[in-house]
Tab-separated table of C-alpha atoms in Angstrom:
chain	number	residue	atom	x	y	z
A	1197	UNK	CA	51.283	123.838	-58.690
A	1198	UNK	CA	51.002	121.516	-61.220
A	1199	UNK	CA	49.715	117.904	-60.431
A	1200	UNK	CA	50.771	114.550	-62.054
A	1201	UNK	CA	47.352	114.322	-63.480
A	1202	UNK	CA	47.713	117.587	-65.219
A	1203	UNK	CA	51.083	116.752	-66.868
A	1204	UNK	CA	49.362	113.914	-67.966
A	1205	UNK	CA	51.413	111.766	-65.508
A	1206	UNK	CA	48.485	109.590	-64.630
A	1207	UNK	CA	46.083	108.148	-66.885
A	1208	UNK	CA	42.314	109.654	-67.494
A	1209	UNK	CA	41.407	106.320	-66.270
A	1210	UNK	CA	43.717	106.156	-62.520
A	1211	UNK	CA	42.691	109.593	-61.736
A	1212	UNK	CA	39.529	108.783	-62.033
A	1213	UNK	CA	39.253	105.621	-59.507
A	1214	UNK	CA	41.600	107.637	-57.305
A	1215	UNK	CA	38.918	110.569	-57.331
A	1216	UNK	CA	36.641	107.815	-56.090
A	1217	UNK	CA	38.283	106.176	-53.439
A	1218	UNK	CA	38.494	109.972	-52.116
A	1219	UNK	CA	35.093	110.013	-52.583
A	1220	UNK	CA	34.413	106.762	-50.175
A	1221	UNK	CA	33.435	105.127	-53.595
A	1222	UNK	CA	34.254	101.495	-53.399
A	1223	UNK	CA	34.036	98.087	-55.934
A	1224	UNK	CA	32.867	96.621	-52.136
A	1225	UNK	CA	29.662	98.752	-52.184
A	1226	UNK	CA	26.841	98.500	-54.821
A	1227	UNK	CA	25.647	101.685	-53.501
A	1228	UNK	CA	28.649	103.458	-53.710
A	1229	UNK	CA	30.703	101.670	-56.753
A	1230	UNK	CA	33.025	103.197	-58.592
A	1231	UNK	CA	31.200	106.378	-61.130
A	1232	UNK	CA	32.389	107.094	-64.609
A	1233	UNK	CA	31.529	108.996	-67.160
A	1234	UNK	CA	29.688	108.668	-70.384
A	1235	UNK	CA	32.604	110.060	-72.815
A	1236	UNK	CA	30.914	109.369	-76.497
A	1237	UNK	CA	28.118	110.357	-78.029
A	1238	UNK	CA	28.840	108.356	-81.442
A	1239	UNK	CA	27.411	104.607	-81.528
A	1240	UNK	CA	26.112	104.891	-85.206
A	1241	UNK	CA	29.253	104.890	-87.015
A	1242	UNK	CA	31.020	102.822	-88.844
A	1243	UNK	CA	34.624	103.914	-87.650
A	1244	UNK	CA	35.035	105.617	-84.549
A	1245	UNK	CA	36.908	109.394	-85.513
A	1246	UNK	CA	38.492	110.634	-82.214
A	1247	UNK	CA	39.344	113.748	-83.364
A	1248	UNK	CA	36.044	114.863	-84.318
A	1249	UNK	CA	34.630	116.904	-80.786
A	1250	UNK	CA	31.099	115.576	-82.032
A	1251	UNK	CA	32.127	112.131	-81.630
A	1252	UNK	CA	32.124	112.898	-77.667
A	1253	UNK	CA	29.452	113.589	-74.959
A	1254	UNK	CA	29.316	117.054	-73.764
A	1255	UNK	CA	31.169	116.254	-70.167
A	1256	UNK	CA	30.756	119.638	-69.001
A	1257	UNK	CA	26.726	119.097	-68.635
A	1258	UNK	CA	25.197	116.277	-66.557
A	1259	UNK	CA	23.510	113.340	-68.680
A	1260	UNK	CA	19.975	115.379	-67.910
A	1261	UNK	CA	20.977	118.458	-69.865
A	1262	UNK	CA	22.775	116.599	-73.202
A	1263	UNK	CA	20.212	117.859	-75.368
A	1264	UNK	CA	18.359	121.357	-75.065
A	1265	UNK	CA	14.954	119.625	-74.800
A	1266	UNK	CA	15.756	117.474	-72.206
A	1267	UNK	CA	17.270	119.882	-70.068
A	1268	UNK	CA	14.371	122.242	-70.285
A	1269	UNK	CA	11.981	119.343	-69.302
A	1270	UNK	CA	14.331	119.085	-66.278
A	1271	UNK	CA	14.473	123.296	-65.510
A	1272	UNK	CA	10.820	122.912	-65.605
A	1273	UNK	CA	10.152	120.179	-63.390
A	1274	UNK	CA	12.485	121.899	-60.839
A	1275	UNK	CA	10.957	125.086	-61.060
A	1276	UNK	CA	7.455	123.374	-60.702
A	1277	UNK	CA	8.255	121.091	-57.778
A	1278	UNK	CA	7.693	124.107	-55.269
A	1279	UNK	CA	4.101	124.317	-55.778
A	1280	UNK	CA	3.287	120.451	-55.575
A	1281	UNK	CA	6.445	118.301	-54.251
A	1282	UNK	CA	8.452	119.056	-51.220
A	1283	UNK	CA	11.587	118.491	-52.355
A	1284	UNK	CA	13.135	120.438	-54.861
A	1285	UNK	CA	15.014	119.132	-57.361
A	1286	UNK	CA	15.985	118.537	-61.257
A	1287	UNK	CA	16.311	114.615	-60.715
A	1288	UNK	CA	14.385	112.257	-58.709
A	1289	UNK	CA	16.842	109.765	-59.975
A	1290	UNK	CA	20.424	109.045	-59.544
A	1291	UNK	CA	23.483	108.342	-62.289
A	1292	UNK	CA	24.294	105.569	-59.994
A	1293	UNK	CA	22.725	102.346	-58.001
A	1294	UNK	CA	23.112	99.296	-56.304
A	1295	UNK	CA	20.496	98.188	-59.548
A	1296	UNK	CA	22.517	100.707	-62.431
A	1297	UNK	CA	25.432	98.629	-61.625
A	1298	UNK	CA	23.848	94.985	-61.594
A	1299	UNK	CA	22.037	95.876	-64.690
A	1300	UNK	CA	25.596	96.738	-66.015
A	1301	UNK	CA	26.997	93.229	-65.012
A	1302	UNK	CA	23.673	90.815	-65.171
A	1303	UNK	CA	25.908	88.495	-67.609
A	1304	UNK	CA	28.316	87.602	-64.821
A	1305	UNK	CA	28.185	86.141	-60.955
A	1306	UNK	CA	27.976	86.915	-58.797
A	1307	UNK	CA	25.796	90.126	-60.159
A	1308	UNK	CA	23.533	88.025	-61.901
A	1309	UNK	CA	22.479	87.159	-58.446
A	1310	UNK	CA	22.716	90.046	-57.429
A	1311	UNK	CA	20.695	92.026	-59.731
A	1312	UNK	CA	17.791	88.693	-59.322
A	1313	UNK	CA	17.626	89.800	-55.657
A	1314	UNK	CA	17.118	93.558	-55.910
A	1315	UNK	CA	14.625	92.709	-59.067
A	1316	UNK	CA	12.644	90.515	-56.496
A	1317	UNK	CA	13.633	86.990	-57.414
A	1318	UNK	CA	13.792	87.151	-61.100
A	1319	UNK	CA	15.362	89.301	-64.225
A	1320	UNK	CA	13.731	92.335	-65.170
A	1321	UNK	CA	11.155	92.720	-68.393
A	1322	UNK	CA	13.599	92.090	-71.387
A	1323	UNK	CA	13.059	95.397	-72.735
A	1324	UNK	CA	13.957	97.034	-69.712
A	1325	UNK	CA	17.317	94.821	-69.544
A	1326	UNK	CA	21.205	96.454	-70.409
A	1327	UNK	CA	21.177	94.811	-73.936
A	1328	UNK	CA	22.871	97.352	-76.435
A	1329	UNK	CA	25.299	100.229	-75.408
A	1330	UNK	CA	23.709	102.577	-78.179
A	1331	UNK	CA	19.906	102.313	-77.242
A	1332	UNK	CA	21.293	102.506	-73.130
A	1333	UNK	CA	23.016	105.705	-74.374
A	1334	UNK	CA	20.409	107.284	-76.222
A	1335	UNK	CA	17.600	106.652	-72.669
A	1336	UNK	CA	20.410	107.857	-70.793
A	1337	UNK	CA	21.268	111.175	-72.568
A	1338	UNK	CA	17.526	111.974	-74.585
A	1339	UNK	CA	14.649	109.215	-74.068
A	1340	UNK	CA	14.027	108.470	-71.058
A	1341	UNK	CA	13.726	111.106	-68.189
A	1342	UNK	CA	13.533	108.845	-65.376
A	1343	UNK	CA	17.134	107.427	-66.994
A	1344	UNK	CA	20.246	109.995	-66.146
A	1345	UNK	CA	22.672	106.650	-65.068
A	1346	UNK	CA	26.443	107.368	-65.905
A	1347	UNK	CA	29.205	104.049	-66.366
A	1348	UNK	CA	31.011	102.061	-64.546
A	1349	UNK	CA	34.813	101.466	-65.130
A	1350	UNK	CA	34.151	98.042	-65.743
A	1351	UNK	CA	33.104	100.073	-69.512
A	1352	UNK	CA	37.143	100.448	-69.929
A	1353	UNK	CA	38.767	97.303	-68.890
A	1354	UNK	CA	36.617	94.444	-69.050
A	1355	UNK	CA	34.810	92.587	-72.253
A	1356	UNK	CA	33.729	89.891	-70.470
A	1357	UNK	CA	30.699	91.408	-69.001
A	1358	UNK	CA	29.530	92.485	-72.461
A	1359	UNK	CA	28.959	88.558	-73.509
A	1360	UNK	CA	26.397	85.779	-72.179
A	1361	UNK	CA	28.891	83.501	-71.672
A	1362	UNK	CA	27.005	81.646	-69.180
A	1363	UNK	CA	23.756	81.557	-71.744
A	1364	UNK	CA	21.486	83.391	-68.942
A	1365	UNK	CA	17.961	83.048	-70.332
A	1366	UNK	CA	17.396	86.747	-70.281
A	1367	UNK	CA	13.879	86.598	-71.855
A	1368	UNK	CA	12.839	87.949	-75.175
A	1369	UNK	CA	12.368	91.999	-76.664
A	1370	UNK	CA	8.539	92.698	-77.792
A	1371	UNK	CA	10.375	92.647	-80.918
A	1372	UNK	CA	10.981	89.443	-80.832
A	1373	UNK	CA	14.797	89.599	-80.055
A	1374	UNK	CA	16.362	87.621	-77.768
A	1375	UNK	CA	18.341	88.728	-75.316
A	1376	UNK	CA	22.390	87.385	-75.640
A	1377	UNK	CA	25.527	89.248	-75.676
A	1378	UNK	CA	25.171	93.188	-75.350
A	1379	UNK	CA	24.863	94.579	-78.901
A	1380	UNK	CA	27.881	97.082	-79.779
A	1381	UNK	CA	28.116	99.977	-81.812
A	1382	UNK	CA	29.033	99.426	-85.824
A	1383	UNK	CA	32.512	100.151	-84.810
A	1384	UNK	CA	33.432	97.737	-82.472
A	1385	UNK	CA	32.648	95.060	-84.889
A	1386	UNK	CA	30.757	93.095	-82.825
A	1387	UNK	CA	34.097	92.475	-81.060
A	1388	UNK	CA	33.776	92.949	-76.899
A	1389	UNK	CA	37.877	93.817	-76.565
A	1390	UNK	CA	37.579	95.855	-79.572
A	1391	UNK	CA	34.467	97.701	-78.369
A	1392	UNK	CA	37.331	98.088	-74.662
A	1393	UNK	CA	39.906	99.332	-76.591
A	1394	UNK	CA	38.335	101.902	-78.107
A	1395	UNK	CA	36.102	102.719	-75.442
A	1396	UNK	CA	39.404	103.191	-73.038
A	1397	UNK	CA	41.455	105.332	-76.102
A	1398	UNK	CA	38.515	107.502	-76.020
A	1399	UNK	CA	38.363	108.040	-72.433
A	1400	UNK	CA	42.561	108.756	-72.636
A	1401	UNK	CA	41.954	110.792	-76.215
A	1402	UNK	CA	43.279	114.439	-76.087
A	1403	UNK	CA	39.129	115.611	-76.024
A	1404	UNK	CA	38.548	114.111	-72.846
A	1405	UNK	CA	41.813	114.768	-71.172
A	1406	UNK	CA	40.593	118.675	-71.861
A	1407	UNK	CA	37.547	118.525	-70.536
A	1408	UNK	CA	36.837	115.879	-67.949
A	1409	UNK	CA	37.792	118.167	-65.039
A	1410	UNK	CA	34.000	120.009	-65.832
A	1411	UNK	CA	32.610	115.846	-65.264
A	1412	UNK	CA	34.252	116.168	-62.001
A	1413	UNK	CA	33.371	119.161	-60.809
A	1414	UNK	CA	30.001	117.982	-61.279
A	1415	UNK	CA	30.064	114.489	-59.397
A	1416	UNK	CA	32.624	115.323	-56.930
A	1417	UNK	CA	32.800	118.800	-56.999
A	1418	UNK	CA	31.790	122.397	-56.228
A	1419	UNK	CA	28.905	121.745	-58.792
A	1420	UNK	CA	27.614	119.007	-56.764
A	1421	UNK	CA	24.926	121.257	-54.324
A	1422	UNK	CA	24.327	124.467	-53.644
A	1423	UNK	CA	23.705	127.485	-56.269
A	1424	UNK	CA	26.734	126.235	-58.706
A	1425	UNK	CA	24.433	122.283	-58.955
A	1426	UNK	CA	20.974	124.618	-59.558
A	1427	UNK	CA	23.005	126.369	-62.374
A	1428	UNK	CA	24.326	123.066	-64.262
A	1429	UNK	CA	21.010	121.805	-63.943
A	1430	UNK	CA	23.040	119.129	-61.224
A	1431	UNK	CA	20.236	118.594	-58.335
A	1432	UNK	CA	19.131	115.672	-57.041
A	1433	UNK	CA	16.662	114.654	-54.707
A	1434	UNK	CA	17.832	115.386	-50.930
A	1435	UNK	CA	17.599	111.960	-49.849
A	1436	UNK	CA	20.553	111.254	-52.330
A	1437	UNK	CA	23.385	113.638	-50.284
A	1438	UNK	CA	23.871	111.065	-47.537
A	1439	UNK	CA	26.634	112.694	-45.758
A	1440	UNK	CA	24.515	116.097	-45.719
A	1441	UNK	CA	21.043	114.131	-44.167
A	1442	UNK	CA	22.553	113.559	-40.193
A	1443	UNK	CA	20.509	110.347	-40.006
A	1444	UNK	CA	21.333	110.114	-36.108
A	1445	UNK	CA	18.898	113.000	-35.293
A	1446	UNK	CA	16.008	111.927	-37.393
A	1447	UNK	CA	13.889	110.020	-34.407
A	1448	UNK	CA	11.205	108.160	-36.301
A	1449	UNK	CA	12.280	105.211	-37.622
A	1450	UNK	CA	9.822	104.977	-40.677
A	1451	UNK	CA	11.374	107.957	-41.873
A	1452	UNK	CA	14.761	106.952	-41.560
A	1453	UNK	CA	14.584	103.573	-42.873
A	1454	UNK	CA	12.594	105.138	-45.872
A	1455	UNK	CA	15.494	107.498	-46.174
A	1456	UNK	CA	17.798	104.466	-45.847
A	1457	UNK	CA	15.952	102.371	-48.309
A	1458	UNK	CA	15.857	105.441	-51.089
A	1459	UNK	CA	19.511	105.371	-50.839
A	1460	UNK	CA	20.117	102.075	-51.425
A	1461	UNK	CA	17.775	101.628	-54.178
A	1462	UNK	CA	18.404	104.947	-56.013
A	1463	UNK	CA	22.147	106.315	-55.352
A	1464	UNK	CA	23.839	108.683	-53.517
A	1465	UNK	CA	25.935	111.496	-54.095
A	1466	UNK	CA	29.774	110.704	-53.831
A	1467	UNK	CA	31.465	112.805	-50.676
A	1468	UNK	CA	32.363	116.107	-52.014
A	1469	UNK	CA	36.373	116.068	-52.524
């Protein structure tokens, strides 16, 4: 059987929010927004080639294993969390929160609010702020191993959140730059609908269309738990597979508003579809 998806019926972009609806994924829910992939890896260059495979993100790895360092930093830490931690696990992070997603859209209301509240009352250090889609990319996939957050699809349809239009005082970098509109890779010009167009042909390009069923197996599918998630280097801390913890029969409540709280804060895994 061949599905409309497969013919290329649907765009990358449809089948994508339809897999997370499935997935109890809603625009209602900071916790559960919408997840989508990281498809480049190119924010250097001066034109963006998308026929080169090396302009794109490997989609069949999670954003903890893009580079063979990284991802034996992560084997390691799993295989040493039996002797010390008690959960198992390559991330003690998640590729999506309530605070990913307000970080994402801190330029417009009512996330600006939004993101204030979960940061306390106030915006976050500047340095630790979304400000420029290359440096976010490059903590993401290499830096930062505390950082494995994917996109949202706001990344494919909507400039707007990309510019300070409502001149937020967002503080100022230790390098003395202040913080304004996101900065954009050298091909998008410093233009926020030509850094969306771009973004969305990529995510529709022939490369991605070939291998973004191996970025779904891995956030909604077999490669989500189990043996197949310890083999991609895809596990994440047990507190983060909501519909696998049955909250009802956990009697303390310390421990299950903990549980509660870690989910809000850090993610949790889409249903399995």
């Amino acid at each position: 059987v061949s599905f409309p998806w497969q013919k290329r019926e649907i765009s990358n972009f449809d089948y994508l929010m339809y897999l997370n609806t499935l997935a109890g994924r809603s625009y209602n829910d900071y916790m559960q927004y919408p997840v989508f992939p990281w498809v480049l890896a190119d924010y250097h260059s001066e034109t963006l080639n998308l026929s080169n495979p090396h302009t794109f993100r490997d989609l069949s790895k999670p954003m903890g294993a893009q580079t063979v360092e990284r991802k034996r930093k992560f084997i390691q830490r799993y295989n040493e969390v039996e002797k010390n931690l008690s959960a198992q696990c390559h991330y003690c992070t998640h590729y999506s929160s309530a605070i990913i997603v307000a970080s994402y859209l801190v330029r417009m209301e009512p996330f600006t609010q939004t993101f204030c509240s979960l940061q306390g009352g106030s915006f976050d250090v500047a340095d630790r702020m979304f400000h420029s889609v290359k440096s976010t990319w490059e903590s993401a996939s290499r830096d930062n191993m505390s950082d494995v957050r994917e996109l949202i699809p706001e990344f494919f349809y909507l400039p707007e959140f990309l510019t300070n239009a409502n001149h937020f005082e967002l503080g100022c970098m230790q390098d003395g730059t202040v913080l304004g509109d996101v900065q954009l890779p050298p091909w998008a010009d410093g233009d926020p609908h030509k850094f969306i167009l771009l973004h969305r042909q990529a995510l529709e390009s022939d490369y991605v269309s070939a291998h973004l069923h191996r970025w779904i197996d891995l956030i909604f599918g077999h490669k989500q738990h189990g043996s197949a998630a310890v083999e991609a280097v895809n596990t994440y801390h047990p507190y983060f597979y909501g519909d696998k913890m049955d909250l009802n029969n956990i009697k303390d409540p310390l421990i299950k508003s903990t549980i509660l709280g870690f989910i809000s804060n850090f993610g949790q895994i889409p249903k399995q579809v």
